[in-house]
Short mmCIF file of C-alpha atoms and ligand atoms in Angstrom, two decimals:
data_model
loop_
_atom_site.label_atom_id
_atom_site.label_comp_id
_atom_site.label_asym_id
_atom_site.label_seq_id
_atom_site.Cartn_x
_atom_site.Cartn_y
_atom_site.Cartn_z
CA UNK A 1 15.48 4.56 11.62
CA UNK A 2 12.57 5.85 13.53
CA UNK A 3 10.89 3.59 15.85
CA UNK A 4 7.11 3.56 16.15
CA UNK A 5 5.07 3.73 19.48
CA UNK A 6 6.08 0.27 20.38
CA UNK A 7 9.77 0.85 19.64
CA UNK A 8 9.67 -1.53 16.43
CA UNK A 9 10.77 -0.70 13.00
CA UNK A 10 9.99 -2.25 9.66
CA UNK A 11 11.75 -5.52 9.52
CA UNK A 12 15.03 -5.16 7.34
CA UNK A 13 16.18 -7.58 4.81
CA UNK A 14 18.82 -9.10 6.90
CA UNK A 15 21.96 -10.72 5.43
CA UNK A 16 21.27 -14.47 5.85
CA UNK A 17 23.71 -16.10 8.15
CA UNK A 18 24.42 -19.93 7.46
CA UNK A 19 24.96 -22.60 10.00
CA UNK A 20 28.74 -22.06 10.09
CA UNK A 21 28.27 -18.50 10.86
CA UNK A 22 25.73 -19.06 13.45
CA UNK A 23 27.92 -21.80 15.12
CA UNK A 24 30.69 -19.37 15.18
CA UNK A 25 28.79 -16.70 16.77
CA UNK A 26 27.50 -19.09 19.62
CA UNK A 27 31.00 -19.99 20.26
CA UNK A 28 32.33 -16.36 20.76
CA UNK A 29 33.50 -15.17 24.16
CA UNK A 30 30.00 -14.44 25.94
CA UNK A 31 30.57 -10.73 26.52
CA UNK A 32 31.90 -10.22 23.07
CA UNK A 33 28.72 -11.86 21.62
CA UNK A 34 26.47 -9.75 24.06
CA UNK A 35 28.17 -6.54 23.08
CA UNK A 36 27.71 -7.31 19.28
CA UNK A 37 23.92 -8.29 19.80
CA UNK A 38 23.28 -5.08 21.82
CA UNK A 39 24.78 -3.26 19.20
CA UNK A 40 22.35 -4.75 16.64
CA UNK A 41 19.48 -4.48 19.06
CA UNK A 42 20.14 -0.67 19.22
CA UNK A 43 20.37 -0.43 15.47
CA UNK A 44 17.05 -2.06 14.77
CA UNK A 45 14.88 -1.36 18.07
CA UNK A 46 14.32 1.22 20.68
CA UNK A 47 16.13 -0.73 23.44
CA UNK A 48 13.99 0.82 26.23
CA UNK A 49 10.65 -1.13 25.18
CA UNK A 50 9.79 -4.55 26.20
CA UNK A 51 6.57 -5.77 24.49
CA UNK A 52 4.37 -7.73 26.84
CA UNK A 53 2.08 -10.70 25.73
CA UNK A 54 -0.32 -12.71 27.87
CA UNK A 55 -1.12 -16.11 27.36
CA UNK A 56 -4.34 -18.18 28.05
CA UNK A 57 -4.86 -21.83 27.59
CA UNK A 58 -8.27 -21.91 26.00
CA UNK A 59 -8.24 -25.57 25.57
CA UNK A 60 -6.27 -27.68 27.82
CA UNK A 61 -4.75 -31.37 27.87
CA UNK A 62 -5.74 -34.50 26.25
CA UNK A 63 -3.52 -33.61 22.90
CA UNK A 64 -2.76 -36.38 20.68
CA UNK A 65 0.93 -35.42 19.89
CA UNK A 66 3.70 -36.95 22.02
CA UNK A 67 5.84 -33.99 22.43
CA UNK A 68 8.28 -35.15 25.30
CA UNK A 69 8.21 -31.74 27.11
CA UNK A 70 4.49 -30.98 27.17
CA UNK A 71 2.09 -31.37 30.16
CA UNK A 72 -0.73 -31.43 27.93
CA UNK A 73 -0.05 -34.35 25.86
CA UNK A 74 -2.43 -37.41 26.17
CA UNK A 75 0.58 -39.75 26.10
CA UNK A 76 1.98 -38.79 29.41
CA UNK A 77 0.50 -38.68 32.93
CA UNK A 78 0.89 -35.39 34.36
CA UNK A 79 -1.07 -33.23 36.88
CA UNK A 80 -2.80 -31.17 34.14
CA UNK A 81 -6.51 -31.57 34.11
CA UNK A 82 -8.25 -31.74 30.66
CA UNK A 83 -10.54 -28.76 29.97
CA UNK A 84 -12.82 -28.38 26.80
CA UNK A 85 -12.52 -25.33 24.62
CA UNK A 86 -13.44 -22.10 26.90
CA UNK A 87 -16.55 -20.05 25.96
CA UNK A 88 -15.87 -17.11 23.82
CA UNK A 89 -17.30 -14.81 26.82
CA UNK A 90 -14.84 -16.48 29.31
CA UNK A 91 -11.95 -15.96 27.03
CA UNK A 92 -12.83 -12.10 26.24
CA UNK A 93 -13.24 -11.55 30.00
CA UNK A 94 -9.65 -12.89 30.49
CA UNK A 95 -8.37 -10.78 27.56
CA UNK A 96 -9.82 -7.68 29.21
CA UNK A 97 -8.13 -8.42 32.56
CA UNK A 98 -4.80 -8.94 30.58
CA UNK A 99 -5.22 -5.56 28.95
CA UNK A 100 -6.10 -3.98 32.10
CA UNK A 101 -2.97 -5.48 33.72
CA UNK A 102 -0.77 -3.98 30.83
CA UNK A 103 -0.44 -6.72 28.25
CA UNK A 104 -0.55 -5.44 24.72
CA UNK A 105 -1.00 -8.87 22.86
CA UNK A 106 -3.26 -11.66 23.98
CA UNK A 107 -1.98 -15.21 23.04
CA UNK A 108 -4.73 -18.06 23.08
CA UNK A 109 -3.26 -21.68 23.20
CA UNK A 110 -5.00 -24.86 22.36
CA UNK A 111 -3.74 -28.54 23.21
CA UNK A 112 -4.67 -29.45 19.62
CA UNK A 113 -2.60 -31.46 17.15
CA UNK A 114 -4.24 -29.69 14.32
CA UNK A 115 -7.19 -27.49 13.57
CA UNK A 116 -10.34 -29.24 12.64
CA UNK A 117 -13.15 -27.36 10.91
CA UNK A 118 -16.20 -27.10 12.71
CA UNK A 119 -17.83 -25.15 15.63
CA UNK A 120 -14.83 -25.07 17.88
CA UNK A 121 -12.78 -23.55 15.06
CA UNK A 122 -15.58 -21.00 14.32
CA UNK A 123 -15.53 -20.20 17.88
CA UNK A 124 -11.86 -19.30 18.06
CA UNK A 125 -12.45 -17.23 15.13
CA UNK A 126 -15.09 -15.18 17.19
CA UNK A 127 -12.73 -14.86 20.07
CA UNK A 128 -10.03 -13.28 17.71
CA UNK A 129 -12.41 -10.79 16.49
CA UNK A 130 -13.33 -9.98 20.21
CA UNK A 131 -9.69 -9.66 21.05
CA UNK A 132 -8.88 -7.32 18.30
CA UNK A 133 -12.07 -5.19 18.96
CA UNK A 134 -10.41 -4.58 22.46
CA UNK A 135 -7.41 -3.01 20.88
CA UNK A 136 -5.19 -5.88 21.72
CA UNK A 137 -3.05 -7.77 19.23
CA UNK A 138 -4.10 -11.11 18.80
CA UNK A 139 -2.11 -14.43 18.53
CA UNK A 140 -3.18 -18.12 18.61
CA UNK A 141 -1.22 -21.20 18.78
CA UNK A 142 -3.55 -24.20 17.53
CA UNK A 143 -1.19 -26.84 16.02
CA UNK A 144 -1.07 -27.54 12.47
CA UNK A 145 -3.20 -25.51 10.01
CA UNK A 146 -3.78 -26.03 6.32
CA UNK A 147 -3.97 -23.22 3.85
CA UNK A 148 -7.77 -22.63 4.04
CA UNK A 149 -7.75 -22.54 7.75
CA UNK A 150 -4.72 -19.84 7.67
CA UNK A 151 -6.77 -17.91 5.40
CA UNK A 152 -9.96 -17.94 7.64
CA UNK A 153 -7.70 -16.96 10.53
CA UNK A 154 -6.11 -14.16 8.60
CA UNK A 155 -9.86 -13.13 7.60
CA UNK A 156 -10.87 -12.98 11.37
CA UNK A 157 -8.20 -10.27 11.76
CA UNK A 158 -5.38 -12.60 13.49
CA UNK A 159 -2.20 -10.79 13.94
CA UNK A 160 0.23 -13.39 14.70
CA UNK A 161 0.26 -17.36 14.48
CA UNK A 162 2.66 -19.13 16.89
CA UNK A 163 4.07 -22.47 15.85
CA UNK A 164 7.60 -23.33 17.29
CA UNK A 165 10.32 -25.31 15.50
CA UNK A 166 11.14 -26.24 19.20
CA UNK A 167 14.82 -27.59 18.43
CA UNK A 168 17.14 -28.38 15.60
CA UNK A 169 16.12 -30.76 12.95
CA UNK A 170 18.57 -33.36 13.90
CA UNK A 171 17.07 -33.62 17.38
CA UNK A 172 13.59 -33.33 16.54
CA UNK A 173 12.45 -36.83 16.55
CA UNK A 174 14.17 -37.43 20.15
CA UNK A 175 11.44 -35.02 21.29
CA UNK A 176 8.40 -35.67 19.22
CA UNK A 177 7.51 -38.67 16.82
CA UNK A 178 3.76 -38.03 16.01
CA UNK A 179 4.78 -35.46 13.51
CA UNK A 180 7.88 -34.23 11.72
CA UNK A 181 10.03 -31.13 11.39
CA UNK A 182 8.77 -30.46 7.90
CA UNK A 183 5.09 -30.68 9.24
CA UNK A 184 5.91 -27.57 11.28
CA UNK A 185 7.63 -25.88 8.33
CA UNK A 186 4.60 -26.53 6.14
CA UNK A 187 2.29 -24.71 8.67
CA UNK A 188 4.41 -21.82 8.85
CA UNK A 189 4.46 -21.62 5.20
CA UNK A 190 0.60 -21.69 5.24
CA UNK A 191 0.52 -18.76 7.89
CA UNK A 192 2.92 -16.79 5.73
CA UNK A 193 0.78 -17.44 2.56
CA UNK A 194 -2.27 -16.24 4.14
CA UNK A 195 -0.31 -12.98 5.18
CA UNK A 196 -0.11 -13.32 9.16
CA UNK A 197 2.84 -12.49 11.01
CA UNK A 198 4.91 -15.51 12.13
CA UNK A 199 5.77 -16.30 15.68
CA UNK A 200 8.18 -19.06 15.83
CA UNK A 201 10.83 -20.20 18.11
CA UNK A 202 12.16 -22.99 20.42
CA UNK A 203 12.97 -24.45 23.72
CA UNK A 204 16.35 -25.01 25.35
CA UNK A 205 17.13 -27.92 27.74
CA UNK A 206 15.68 -30.74 25.52
CA UNK A 207 18.97 -32.61 25.56
CA UNK A 208 20.40 -30.77 22.53
CA UNK A 209 23.64 -29.55 22.27
CA UNK A 210 25.00 -26.21 21.27
CA UNK A 211 25.27 -27.08 17.58
CA UNK A 212 21.72 -28.05 17.61
CA UNK A 213 20.72 -24.82 18.93
CA UNK A 214 22.61 -23.27 16.24
CA UNK A 215 20.72 -25.46 13.69
CA UNK A 216 17.52 -24.13 15.22
CA UNK A 217 18.50 -20.63 15.06
CA UNK A 218 19.54 -21.23 11.35
CA UNK A 219 16.32 -22.53 10.51
CA UNK A 220 14.33 -19.78 11.91
CA UNK A 221 16.65 -17.12 10.42
CA UNK A 222 16.49 -18.58 6.93
CA UNK A 223 12.69 -18.37 6.78
CA UNK A 224 11.57 -16.20 3.89
CA UNK A 225 10.78 -13.57 5.18
CA UNK A 226 12.00 -13.95 8.66
CA UNK A 227 9.53 -14.41 11.58
CA UNK A 228 8.27 -11.20 13.29
CA UNK A 229 8.41 -12.91 16.76
CA UNK A 230 11.01 -15.49 18.13
CA UNK A 231 10.14 -16.87 21.37
CA UNK A 232 13.11 -18.42 23.22
CA UNK A 233 11.74 -21.03 25.93
CA UNK A 234 13.73 -22.66 28.56
CA UNK A 235 12.22 -26.26 29.18
CA UNK A 236 9.61 -26.08 32.36
CA UNK A 237 9.98 -29.60 33.62
CA UNK A 238 6.67 -31.08 34.25
CA UNK A 239 6.41 -34.22 36.37
CA UNK A 240 5.03 -37.16 34.31
CA UNK A 241 6.69 -36.15 31.13
CA UNK A 242 9.65 -38.04 29.48
CA UNK A 243 11.86 -34.80 29.82
CA UNK A 244 11.00 -34.06 33.41
CA UNK A 245 14.37 -34.96 34.62
CA UNK A 246 16.50 -33.19 31.93
CA UNK A 247 19.43 -31.19 33.43
CA UNK A 248 18.46 -27.38 33.73
CA UNK A 249 20.38 -25.49 30.97
CA UNK A 250 22.87 -23.09 32.15
CA UNK A 251 21.50 -19.41 32.03
CA UNK A 252 24.44 -18.40 29.90
CA UNK A 253 23.18 -20.64 27.22
CA UNK A 254 19.73 -18.75 27.26
CA UNK A 255 21.86 -15.28 26.99
CA UNK A 256 23.92 -16.82 24.09
CA UNK A 257 20.85 -18.06 22.17
CA UNK A 258 18.92 -14.58 22.56
CA UNK A 259 22.03 -13.02 21.43
CA UNK A 260 22.65 -15.28 18.38
CA UNK A 261 18.75 -14.70 17.57
CA UNK A 262 18.97 -11.01 17.87
CA UNK A 263 22.03 -10.93 15.38
CA UNK A 264 20.63 -13.39 12.89
CA UNK A 265 17.05 -12.15 13.02
CA UNK A 266 17.51 -8.45 13.67
CA UNK A 267 14.02 -7.14 13.16
CA UNK A 268 12.20 -9.66 15.19
CA UNK A 269 10.71 -9.36 18.73
CA UNK A 270 12.82 -11.78 20.58
CA UNK A 271 10.90 -13.03 23.48
CA UNK A 272 12.35 -14.39 26.81
CA UNK A 273 9.48 -16.96 27.09
CA UNK A 274 8.88 -19.95 29.40
CA UNK A 275 11.44 -20.45 32.08
CA UNK A 276 11.71 -17.06 33.64
CA UNK A 277 10.29 -18.18 36.89
CA UNK A 278 13.47 -20.19 37.47
CA UNK A 279 15.97 -17.21 36.20
CA UNK A 280 17.44 -14.64 38.43
CA UNK A 281 16.80 -11.04 37.56
CA UNK A 282 20.42 -10.74 36.64
CA UNK A 283 20.06 -13.25 34.02
CA UNK A 284 17.07 -11.73 32.50
CA UNK A 285 18.90 -8.64 32.53
CA UNK A 286 21.73 -10.01 30.40
CA UNK A 287 19.07 -11.26 28.11
CA UNK A 288 17.50 -7.88 27.72
CA UNK A 289 21.05 -6.32 27.13
CA UNK A 290 21.47 -9.03 24.52
CA UNK A 291 18.36 -8.19 22.69
CA UNK A 292 15.33 -9.68 24.16
CA UNK A 293 12.45 -7.20 23.89
CA UNK A 294 9.45 -9.19 24.58
CA UNK A 295 8.02 -11.25 27.63
CA UNK A 296 4.93 -13.17 28.71
CA UNK A 297 3.32 -11.43 31.54
CA UNK A 298 0.77 -12.69 33.95
CA UNK A 299 0.95 -15.31 36.79
CA UNK A 300 0.50 -18.27 34.31
CA UNK A 301 1.76 -19.36 30.92
CA UNK A 302 -0.35 -22.12 29.62
CA UNK A 303 -0.26 -24.65 32.43
CA UNK A 304 2.83 -23.62 34.53
CA UNK A 305 3.76 -20.51 36.57
CA UNK A 306 5.25 -17.31 35.55
CA UNK A 307 6.52 -14.47 37.58
CA UNK A 308 3.88 -12.19 38.87
CA UNK A 309 2.88 -8.98 36.98
CA UNK A 310 4.07 -6.75 40.05
CA UNK A 311 7.33 -8.55 40.36
CA UNK A 312 7.87 -8.00 36.41
CA UNK A 313 7.04 -4.40 36.57
CA UNK A 314 9.15 -3.88 39.65
CA UNK A 315 12.11 -5.68 37.63
CA UNK A 316 11.39 -3.68 34.42
CA UNK A 317 11.48 -0.39 36.47
CA UNK A 318 14.79 -1.43 38.25
CA UNK A 319 16.31 -1.85 34.81
CA UNK A 320 14.90 1.29 33.31
CA UNK A 321 12.85 -0.54 30.86
CA UNK A 322 9.42 0.16 29.85
CA UNK A 323 6.88 -2.60 29.50
CA UNK A 324 4.44 -1.37 27.00
CA UNK A 325 1.40 -0.70 28.90
CA UNK A 326 2.51 -2.22 32.24
CA UNK A 327 1.79 -0.26 35.38
CA UNK A 328 4.17 2.31 36.36
CA UNK A 329 6.69 1.41 39.23
CA UNK A 330 9.07 3.60 41.14
CA UNK A 331 12.62 2.50 40.29
CA UNK A 332 15.22 1.15 42.59
CA UNK A 333 13.66 0.22 45.83
N1 SAM B 1 -0.45 -27.41 20.33
C1 SAM B 1 0.20 -26.29 19.61
C2 SAM B 1 1.49 -26.51 19.38
O1 SAM B 1 2.09 -27.55 19.69
O2 SAM B 1 1.94 -25.65 18.40
C3 SAM B 1 0.05 -25.04 20.74
C4 SAM B 1 0.25 -25.17 22.07
S1 SAM B 1 2.00 -25.55 22.59
C5 SAM B 1 1.87 -25.90 24.30
C6 SAM B 1 3.00 -24.20 22.19
C7 SAM B 1 4.57 -24.31 22.65
O3 SAM B 1 4.66 -24.32 23.89
C8 SAM B 1 5.26 -25.59 22.13
O4 SAM B 1 5.49 -25.54 20.61
C9 SAM B 1 6.47 -25.44 22.92
O5 SAM B 1 7.52 -24.67 22.10
C10 SAM B 1 6.09 -24.78 24.24
N2 SAM B 1 6.02 -25.37 25.32
C11 SAM B 1 5.09 -26.44 25.76
N3 SAM B 1 5.52 -27.10 26.81
C12 SAM B 1 6.57 -26.60 27.55
C13 SAM B 1 7.36 -26.58 28.40
N4 SAM B 1 7.15 -27.56 29.43
N5 SAM B 1 8.69 -25.80 28.58
C14 SAM B 1 8.84 -24.79 27.54
N6 SAM B 1 8.13 -24.68 26.46
C15 SAM B 1 7.09 -25.43 26.30
C1 DTB B 2 6.03 -20.01 23.32
O1 DTB B 2 7.01 -20.22 22.68
N1 DTB B 2 5.86 -20.33 24.60
C2 DTB B 2 4.56 -20.12 25.07
C3 DTB B 2 3.59 -19.74 23.79
N2 DTB B 2 4.52 -19.79 22.79
C4 DTB B 2 2.43 -20.57 23.40
C5 DTB B 2 4.20 -21.50 25.91
C6 DTB B 2 4.86 -21.86 26.97
C7 DTB B 2 4.44 -23.06 27.52
C8 DTB B 2 5.13 -23.40 28.84
C9 DTB B 2 4.48 -24.53 29.50
C10 DTB B 2 3.31 -24.53 29.83
O2 DTB B 2 2.87 -23.40 30.68
O3 DTB B 2 2.37 -25.38 29.88
FE1 SF4 B 3 1.65 -30.02 23.74
FE2 SF4 B 3 1.25 -28.77 21.48
FE3 SF4 B 3 2.59 -31.01 21.41
FE4 SF4 B 3 -0.04 -31.01 21.83
S1 SF4 B 3 1.26 -30.37 19.98
S2 SF4 B 3 1.52 -32.28 23.08
S3 SF4 B 3 -0.17 -28.97 23.19
S4 SF4 B 3 3.21 -29.05 22.37
#
């Protein structure tokens, strides 16, 4: 298979793995699992390339949902300050800075339960058109969307819609009760029907066990077609949220989850997402070996910190990886 400039190949029709097969992968000796995932990775992607997305919170806080991990839920008292929807000009200025800093995809996040038709949604459509016209890929994460809203996003030229399943179905109602797991699947179906690429993943460290992680990956792997982009987040604990005191998930579970996602969803970009600030470079290197080929760059995720662009550029250079568009760094110092 010939990779394109970004190192991606057309998504193959992967043989679907069932829950038992995915559980069995999870329980393999770590280095055996990583070896297999690295082999799958090399068969489907150019392993030198890491895609770099940059996030911006375009509407912050005051969300009606009660997601137990989230700094932006109105149900929790957190340090996050509420901010209304930004202006298109401010957002496009941030997109330009992201592009100049080396990002190739710009992801705009809004703390909404669901999209409501009206001037705010119209403004987001303008933002998408502006981002695309800069030569960046566009992504938004706006909560639930209906079929008509998904079509309008597609017509505006949106490349990716992010909507995470977050955790296994059996653990879902321990994390959020203001919507259901099936609500999430329904939005993903609307996004797909409108012809956009799907970005869907989850979070580790929400008190789930390994079988529930396997349950999450099984759901993602059995979406038809499979998601093009799969973010694997580690919980960033936020003061004031019900999950602020969760035990930190061991780094090897991140590596395992990346590896299982890579094997089960071979054509996707697997993104090592939130939580890199707390991960050593060694642990991140294992994740890249296991098939992670995308990261968020920039000092901030939505409301929490992320490693600096210069430290990421230096890490990628040390590992001999190329961040698409990232500034060049001398390796090895
Ligand atoms: N409101 C929209 C939604 O929930 O889909 C979009 C924004 S929401 C902040 C996007 C995603 O960020 C969530 O689905 C979750 O996976 C992730 N996320 C939020 N807070 C997080 C945290 N503290 N640690 C790790 N991931 C988090
Ligand atoms: C995803 O899976 N992770 C991103 C993005 N998709 C929207 C968000 C991470 C948020 C981390 C917590 C915060 O910064 O508020
Ligand atoms: Fe946070 Fe999104 Fe849940 Fe709202 S819906 S509380 S923004 S994760």
